[in-house]
Short mmCIF file of C-alpha atoms in Angstrom, two decimals:
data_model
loop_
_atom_site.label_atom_id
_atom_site.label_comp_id
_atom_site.label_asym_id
_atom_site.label_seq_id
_atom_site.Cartn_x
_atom_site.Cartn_y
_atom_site.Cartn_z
CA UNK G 6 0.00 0.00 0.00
CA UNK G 7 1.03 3.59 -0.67
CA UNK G 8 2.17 5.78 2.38
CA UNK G 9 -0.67 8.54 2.91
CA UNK G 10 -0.59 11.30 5.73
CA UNK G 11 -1.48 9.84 8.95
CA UNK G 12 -4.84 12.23 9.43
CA UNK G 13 -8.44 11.78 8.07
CA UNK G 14 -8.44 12.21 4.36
CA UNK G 15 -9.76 15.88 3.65
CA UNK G 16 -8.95 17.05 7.25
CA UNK G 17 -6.71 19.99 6.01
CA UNK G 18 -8.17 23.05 8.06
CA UNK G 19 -6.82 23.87 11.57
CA UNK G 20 -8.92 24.01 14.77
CA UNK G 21 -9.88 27.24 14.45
CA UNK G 22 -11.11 26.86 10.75
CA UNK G 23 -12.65 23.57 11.27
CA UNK G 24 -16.46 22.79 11.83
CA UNK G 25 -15.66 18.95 12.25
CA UNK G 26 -12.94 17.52 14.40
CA UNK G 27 -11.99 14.17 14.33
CA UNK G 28 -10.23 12.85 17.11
CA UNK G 29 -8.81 9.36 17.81
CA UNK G 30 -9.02 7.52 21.22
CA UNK G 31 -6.98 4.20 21.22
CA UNK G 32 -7.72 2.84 23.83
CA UNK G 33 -9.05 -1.11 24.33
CA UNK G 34 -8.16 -2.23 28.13
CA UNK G 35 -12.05 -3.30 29.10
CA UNK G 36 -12.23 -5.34 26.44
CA UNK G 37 -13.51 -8.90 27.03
CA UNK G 38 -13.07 -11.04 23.54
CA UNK G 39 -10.92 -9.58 21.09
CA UNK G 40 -8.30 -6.69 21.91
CA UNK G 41 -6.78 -4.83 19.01
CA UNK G 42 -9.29 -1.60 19.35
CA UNK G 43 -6.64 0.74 20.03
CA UNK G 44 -5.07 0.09 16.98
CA UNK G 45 -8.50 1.07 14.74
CA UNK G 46 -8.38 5.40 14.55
CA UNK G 47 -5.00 4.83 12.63
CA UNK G 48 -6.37 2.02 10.83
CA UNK G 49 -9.74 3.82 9.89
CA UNK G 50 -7.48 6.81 8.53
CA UNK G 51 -5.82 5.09 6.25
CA UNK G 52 -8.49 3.58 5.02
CA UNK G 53 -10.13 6.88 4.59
CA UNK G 54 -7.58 7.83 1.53
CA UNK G 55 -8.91 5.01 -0.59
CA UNK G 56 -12.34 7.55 -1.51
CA UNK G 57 -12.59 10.47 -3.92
CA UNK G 58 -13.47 13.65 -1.92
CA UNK G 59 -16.52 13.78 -4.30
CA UNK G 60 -19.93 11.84 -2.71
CA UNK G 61 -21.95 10.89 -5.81
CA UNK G 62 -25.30 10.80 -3.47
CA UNK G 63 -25.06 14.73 -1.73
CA UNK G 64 -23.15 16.30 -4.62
CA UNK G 65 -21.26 17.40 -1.60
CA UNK G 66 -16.86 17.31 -1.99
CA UNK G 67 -15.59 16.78 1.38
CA UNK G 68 -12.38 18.70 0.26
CA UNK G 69 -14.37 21.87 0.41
CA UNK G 70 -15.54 20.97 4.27
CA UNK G 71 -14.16 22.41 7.33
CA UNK G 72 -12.34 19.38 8.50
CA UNK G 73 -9.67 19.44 11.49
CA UNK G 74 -7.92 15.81 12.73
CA UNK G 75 -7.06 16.27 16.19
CA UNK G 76 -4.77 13.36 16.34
CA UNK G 77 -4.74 10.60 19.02
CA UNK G 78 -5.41 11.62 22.37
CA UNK G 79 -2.30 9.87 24.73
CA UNK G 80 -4.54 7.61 26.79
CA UNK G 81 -3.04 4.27 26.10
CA UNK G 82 -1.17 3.91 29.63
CA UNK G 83 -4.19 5.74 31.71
CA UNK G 84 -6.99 4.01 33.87
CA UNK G 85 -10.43 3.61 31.63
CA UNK G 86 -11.41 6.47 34.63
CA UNK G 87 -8.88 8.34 33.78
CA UNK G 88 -9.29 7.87 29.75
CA UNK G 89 -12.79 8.75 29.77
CA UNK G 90 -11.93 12.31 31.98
CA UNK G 91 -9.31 12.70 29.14
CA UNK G 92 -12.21 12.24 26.42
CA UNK G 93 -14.63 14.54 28.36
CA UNK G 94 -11.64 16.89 28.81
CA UNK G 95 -11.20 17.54 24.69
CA UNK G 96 -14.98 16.81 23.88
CA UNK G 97 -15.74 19.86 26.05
CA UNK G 98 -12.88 22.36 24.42
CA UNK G 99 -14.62 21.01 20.50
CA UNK G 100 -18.12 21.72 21.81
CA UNK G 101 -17.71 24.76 23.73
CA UNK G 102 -15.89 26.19 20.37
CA UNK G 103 -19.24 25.29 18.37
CA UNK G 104 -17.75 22.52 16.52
CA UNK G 105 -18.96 19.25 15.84
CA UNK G 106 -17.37 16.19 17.53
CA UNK G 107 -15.99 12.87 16.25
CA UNK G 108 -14.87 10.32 17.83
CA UNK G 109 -13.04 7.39 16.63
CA UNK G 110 -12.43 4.17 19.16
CA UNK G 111 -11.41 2.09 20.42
CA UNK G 112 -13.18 0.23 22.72
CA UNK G 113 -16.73 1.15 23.63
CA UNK G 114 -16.18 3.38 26.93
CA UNK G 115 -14.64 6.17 25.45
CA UNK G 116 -18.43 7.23 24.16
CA UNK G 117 -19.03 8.01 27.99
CA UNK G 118 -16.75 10.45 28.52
CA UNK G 119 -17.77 12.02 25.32
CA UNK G 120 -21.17 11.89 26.67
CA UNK G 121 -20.15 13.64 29.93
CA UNK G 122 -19.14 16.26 27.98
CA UNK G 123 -22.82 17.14 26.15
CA UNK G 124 -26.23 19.83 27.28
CA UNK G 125 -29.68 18.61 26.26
CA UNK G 126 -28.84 16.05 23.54
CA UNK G 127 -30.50 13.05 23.30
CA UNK G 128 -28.21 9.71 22.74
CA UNK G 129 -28.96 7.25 20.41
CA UNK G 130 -26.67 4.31 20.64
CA UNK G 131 -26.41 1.54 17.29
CA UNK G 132 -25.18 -1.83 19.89
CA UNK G 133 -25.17 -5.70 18.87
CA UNK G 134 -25.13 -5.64 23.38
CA UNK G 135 -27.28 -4.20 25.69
CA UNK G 136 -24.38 -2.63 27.66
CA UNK G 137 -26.16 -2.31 30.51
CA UNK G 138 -24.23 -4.07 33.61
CA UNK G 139 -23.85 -1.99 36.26
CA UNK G 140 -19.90 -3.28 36.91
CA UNK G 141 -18.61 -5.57 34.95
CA UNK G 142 -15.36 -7.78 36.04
CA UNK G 143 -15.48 -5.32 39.10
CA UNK G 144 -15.30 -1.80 36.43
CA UNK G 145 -17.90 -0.07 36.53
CA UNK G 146 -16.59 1.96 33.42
CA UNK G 147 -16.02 -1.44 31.56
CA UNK G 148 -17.06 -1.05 27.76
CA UNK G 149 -20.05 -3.29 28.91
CA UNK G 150 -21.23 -1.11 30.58
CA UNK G 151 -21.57 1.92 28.38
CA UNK G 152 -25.01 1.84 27.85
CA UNK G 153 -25.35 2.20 31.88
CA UNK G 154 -23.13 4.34 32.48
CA UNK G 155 -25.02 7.37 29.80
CA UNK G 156 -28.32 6.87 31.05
CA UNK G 157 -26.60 7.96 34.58
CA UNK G 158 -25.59 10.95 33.00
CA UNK G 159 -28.64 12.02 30.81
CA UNK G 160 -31.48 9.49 31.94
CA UNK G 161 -32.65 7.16 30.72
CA UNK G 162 -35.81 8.51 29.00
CA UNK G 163 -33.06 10.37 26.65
CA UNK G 164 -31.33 6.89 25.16
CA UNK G 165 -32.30 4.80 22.75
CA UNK G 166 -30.54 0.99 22.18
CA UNK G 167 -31.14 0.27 18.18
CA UNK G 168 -30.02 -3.49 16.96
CA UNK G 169 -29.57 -5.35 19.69
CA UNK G 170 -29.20 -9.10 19.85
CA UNK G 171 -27.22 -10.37 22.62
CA UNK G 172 -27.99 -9.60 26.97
CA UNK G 173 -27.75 -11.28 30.17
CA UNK G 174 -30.48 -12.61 31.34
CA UNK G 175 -29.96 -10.25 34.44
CA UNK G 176 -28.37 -7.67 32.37
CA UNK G 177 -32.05 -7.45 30.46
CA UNK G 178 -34.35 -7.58 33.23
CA UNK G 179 -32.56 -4.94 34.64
CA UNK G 180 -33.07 -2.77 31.27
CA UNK G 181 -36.42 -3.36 31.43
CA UNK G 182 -36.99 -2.80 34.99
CA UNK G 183 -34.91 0.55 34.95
CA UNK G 184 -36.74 1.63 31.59
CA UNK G 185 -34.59 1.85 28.94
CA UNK G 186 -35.71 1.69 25.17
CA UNK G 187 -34.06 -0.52 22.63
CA UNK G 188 -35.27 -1.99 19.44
CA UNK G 189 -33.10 -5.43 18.40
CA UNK G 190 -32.32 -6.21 14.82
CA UNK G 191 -35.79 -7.63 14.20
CA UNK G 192 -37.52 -4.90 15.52
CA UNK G 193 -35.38 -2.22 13.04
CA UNK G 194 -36.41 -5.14 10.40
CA UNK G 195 -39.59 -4.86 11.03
CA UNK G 196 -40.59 -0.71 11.20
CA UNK G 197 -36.76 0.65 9.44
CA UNK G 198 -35.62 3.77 10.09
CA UNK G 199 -38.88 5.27 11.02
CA UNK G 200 -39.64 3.28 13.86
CA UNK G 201 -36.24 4.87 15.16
CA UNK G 202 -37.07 8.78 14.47
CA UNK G 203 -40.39 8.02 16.14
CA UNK G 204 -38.78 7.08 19.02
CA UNK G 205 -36.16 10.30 19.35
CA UNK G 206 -37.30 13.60 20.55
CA UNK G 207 -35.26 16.65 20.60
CA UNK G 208 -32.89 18.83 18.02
CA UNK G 209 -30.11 17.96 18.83
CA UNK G 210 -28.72 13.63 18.71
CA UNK G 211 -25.80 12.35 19.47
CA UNK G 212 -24.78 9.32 18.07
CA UNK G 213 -22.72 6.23 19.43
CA UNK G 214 -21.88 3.43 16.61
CA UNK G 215 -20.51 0.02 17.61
CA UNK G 216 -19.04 -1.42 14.99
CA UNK G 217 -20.57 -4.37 15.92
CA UNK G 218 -24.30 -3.20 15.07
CA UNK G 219 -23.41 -4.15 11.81
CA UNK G 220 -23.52 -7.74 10.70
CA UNK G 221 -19.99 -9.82 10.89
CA UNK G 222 -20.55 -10.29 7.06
CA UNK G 223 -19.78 -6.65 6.39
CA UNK G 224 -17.97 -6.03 9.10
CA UNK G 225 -16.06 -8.79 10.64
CA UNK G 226 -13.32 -6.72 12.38
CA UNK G 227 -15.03 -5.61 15.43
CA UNK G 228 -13.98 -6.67 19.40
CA UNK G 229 -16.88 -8.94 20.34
CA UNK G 230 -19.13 -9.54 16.94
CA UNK G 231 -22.75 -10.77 17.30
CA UNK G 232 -24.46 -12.57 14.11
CA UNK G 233 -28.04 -11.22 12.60
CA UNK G 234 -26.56 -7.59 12.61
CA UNK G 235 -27.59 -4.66 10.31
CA UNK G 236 -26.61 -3.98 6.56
CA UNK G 237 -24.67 -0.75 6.39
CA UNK G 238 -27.56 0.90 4.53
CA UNK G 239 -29.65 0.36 7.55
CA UNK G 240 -27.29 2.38 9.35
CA UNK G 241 -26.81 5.23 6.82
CA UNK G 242 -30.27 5.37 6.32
CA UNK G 243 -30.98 6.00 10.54
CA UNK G 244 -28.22 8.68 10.27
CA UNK G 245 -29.70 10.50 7.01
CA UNK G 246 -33.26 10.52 9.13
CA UNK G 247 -31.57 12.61 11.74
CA UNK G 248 -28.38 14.16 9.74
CA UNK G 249 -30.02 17.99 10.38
CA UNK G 250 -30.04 17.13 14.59
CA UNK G 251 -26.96 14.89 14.82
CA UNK G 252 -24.79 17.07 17.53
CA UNK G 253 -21.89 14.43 17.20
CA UNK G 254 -20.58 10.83 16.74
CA UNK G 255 -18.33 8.20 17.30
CA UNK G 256 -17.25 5.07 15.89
CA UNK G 257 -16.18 2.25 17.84
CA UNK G 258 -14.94 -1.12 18.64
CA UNK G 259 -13.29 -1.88 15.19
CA UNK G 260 -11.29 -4.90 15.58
CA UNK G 261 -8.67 -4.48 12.68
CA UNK G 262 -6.18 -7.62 13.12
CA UNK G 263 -9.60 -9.61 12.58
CA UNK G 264 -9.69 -9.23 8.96
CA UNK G 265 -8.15 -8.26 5.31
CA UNK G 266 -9.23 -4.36 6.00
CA UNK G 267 -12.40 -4.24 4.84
CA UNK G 268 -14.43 -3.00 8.15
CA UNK G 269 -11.98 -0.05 8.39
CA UNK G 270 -12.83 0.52 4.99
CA UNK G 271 -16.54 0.63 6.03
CA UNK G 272 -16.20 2.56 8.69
CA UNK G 273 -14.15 5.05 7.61
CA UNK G 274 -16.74 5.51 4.44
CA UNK G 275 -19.35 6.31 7.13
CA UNK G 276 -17.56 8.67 8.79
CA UNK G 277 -17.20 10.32 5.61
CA UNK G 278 -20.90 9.71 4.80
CA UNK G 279 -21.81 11.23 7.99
CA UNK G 280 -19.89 14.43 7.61
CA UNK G 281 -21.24 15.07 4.16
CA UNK G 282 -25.38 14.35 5.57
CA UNK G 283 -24.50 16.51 8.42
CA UNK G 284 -23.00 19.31 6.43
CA UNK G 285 -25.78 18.97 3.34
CA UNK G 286 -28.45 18.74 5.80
CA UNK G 287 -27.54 20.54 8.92
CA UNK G 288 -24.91 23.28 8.10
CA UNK G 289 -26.20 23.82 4.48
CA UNK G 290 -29.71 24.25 5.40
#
């Protein structure tokens, strides 16, 4: 493979300049099946230089966005407590500047401290797991518990759990008992993308993607990967449904020494795909 520049393809304006900043947090220490998350935000970039700037379905060129790459935030020796203050730490400085956040994983806990760092938004998390232990192998900020750990911060009227497939027994009666939405993958088969914008209230949605939403045949490269998963259009079609209140993203638990490439591929084409929806639909009017 050719040697590219080791940020975001298109992310050539500085901070200041920028209405998008991409930042990488590679970091994988709660992980439970497969490690190798850290290793995904370089992995995803470098993918992301395989794609003309040009996307054929906004007319939008992503060359001509406001794109900053913040790098990888140095959390790879730090305590997942003290990763996730790092995340909330540099997710506050991008939102208080009025810029749009993204996040790329790494395991699944960095989304909390992102989380930590939002007003008023409403969360909407794409899962293959329920995430909702309250500890998990004694952490309480395990990436198992992710899905817990948000609805502490925002409540849990103001999550929604799309695609999930896989729960403890405990772990679900617990859900259900403390009140928390979800739809699994037959549910989103059964009412698509509308079933999930009838469900969201609010302007302003953040979104969480695990990577392992998607099915293992697209997407085989993820941490812990779950069978009877999404399509990728399934996903891009939930994010064009709410590109005009999407407030910020991230995109985690890519597994990349699990296969030939191809799920960095994917998910660095959504991350493209998201900025260009967001910026046709949000920032464009």
């Amino acid at each position: 493979m050719r040697e590219f520049p080791d940020y975001f393809a298109d992310a050539e304006q500085s901070f200041d300049d920028a209405r998008f900043v991409i930042f990488g947090v590679p970091y994988d220490s709660t992980s439970s099946f497969r490690f190798g998350s850290r290793l995904a935000p370089a992995e995803i970039r470098k993918a992301s230089w395989n794609f003309e700037s040009f996307d054929i379905f906004t007319s939008i060129d992503l060359s001509e966005i406001p794109i900053h790459d913040l790098g990888n935030l140095e959390v790879e020796d730090k305590s997942v407590l003290e990763m996730v203050q790092e995340v909330e730490r540099v997710s506050e400085r991008i939102i208080r500047k009025g810029k749009f956040p993204i996040a790329l994983g790494g395991e699944h806990s960095i989304s909390i401290g992102v989380v930590e760092s939002l007003k008023d938004a409403f969360i909407l998390v794409l899962d293959a797991h329920l995430d909702f232990r309250e500890r998990y192998e004694d952490n309480p900020y395990s990436h198992a518990c992710t899905i817990r750990r948000i609805t502490d911060r925002v409540g849990v009227d103001n999550v929604l759990a799309v695609g999930i497939r896989s729960a403890g027994r405990d772990e679900l009666d617990d859900a259900r008992r403390e009140g928390l939405r979800f739809m699994t993958s037959r549910d989103l088969r059964k009412e698509g993308a509308e079933g999930v914008m009838d469900r969201i209230s609010g302007d302003k949605v953040y979104i969480s993607l695990d990577f392992d939403v998607i099915d293992p045949s697209f997407a085989p490269g993820v941490s812990t990967p779950e069978p009877f998963g999404l399509r990728p259009d399934e996903v891009i079609e939930i994010i064009k449904g709410l590109s005009d209140r999407i407030c910020g993203f991230d995109l985690v638990e890519v597994c990349p020494a699990y296969d030939t490439g191809i799920t960095s591929v994917l998910a660095a084409k959504i991350v493209r795909m998201v900025i260009s929806e967001v910026w046709k639909n949000k920032y464009m009017g």
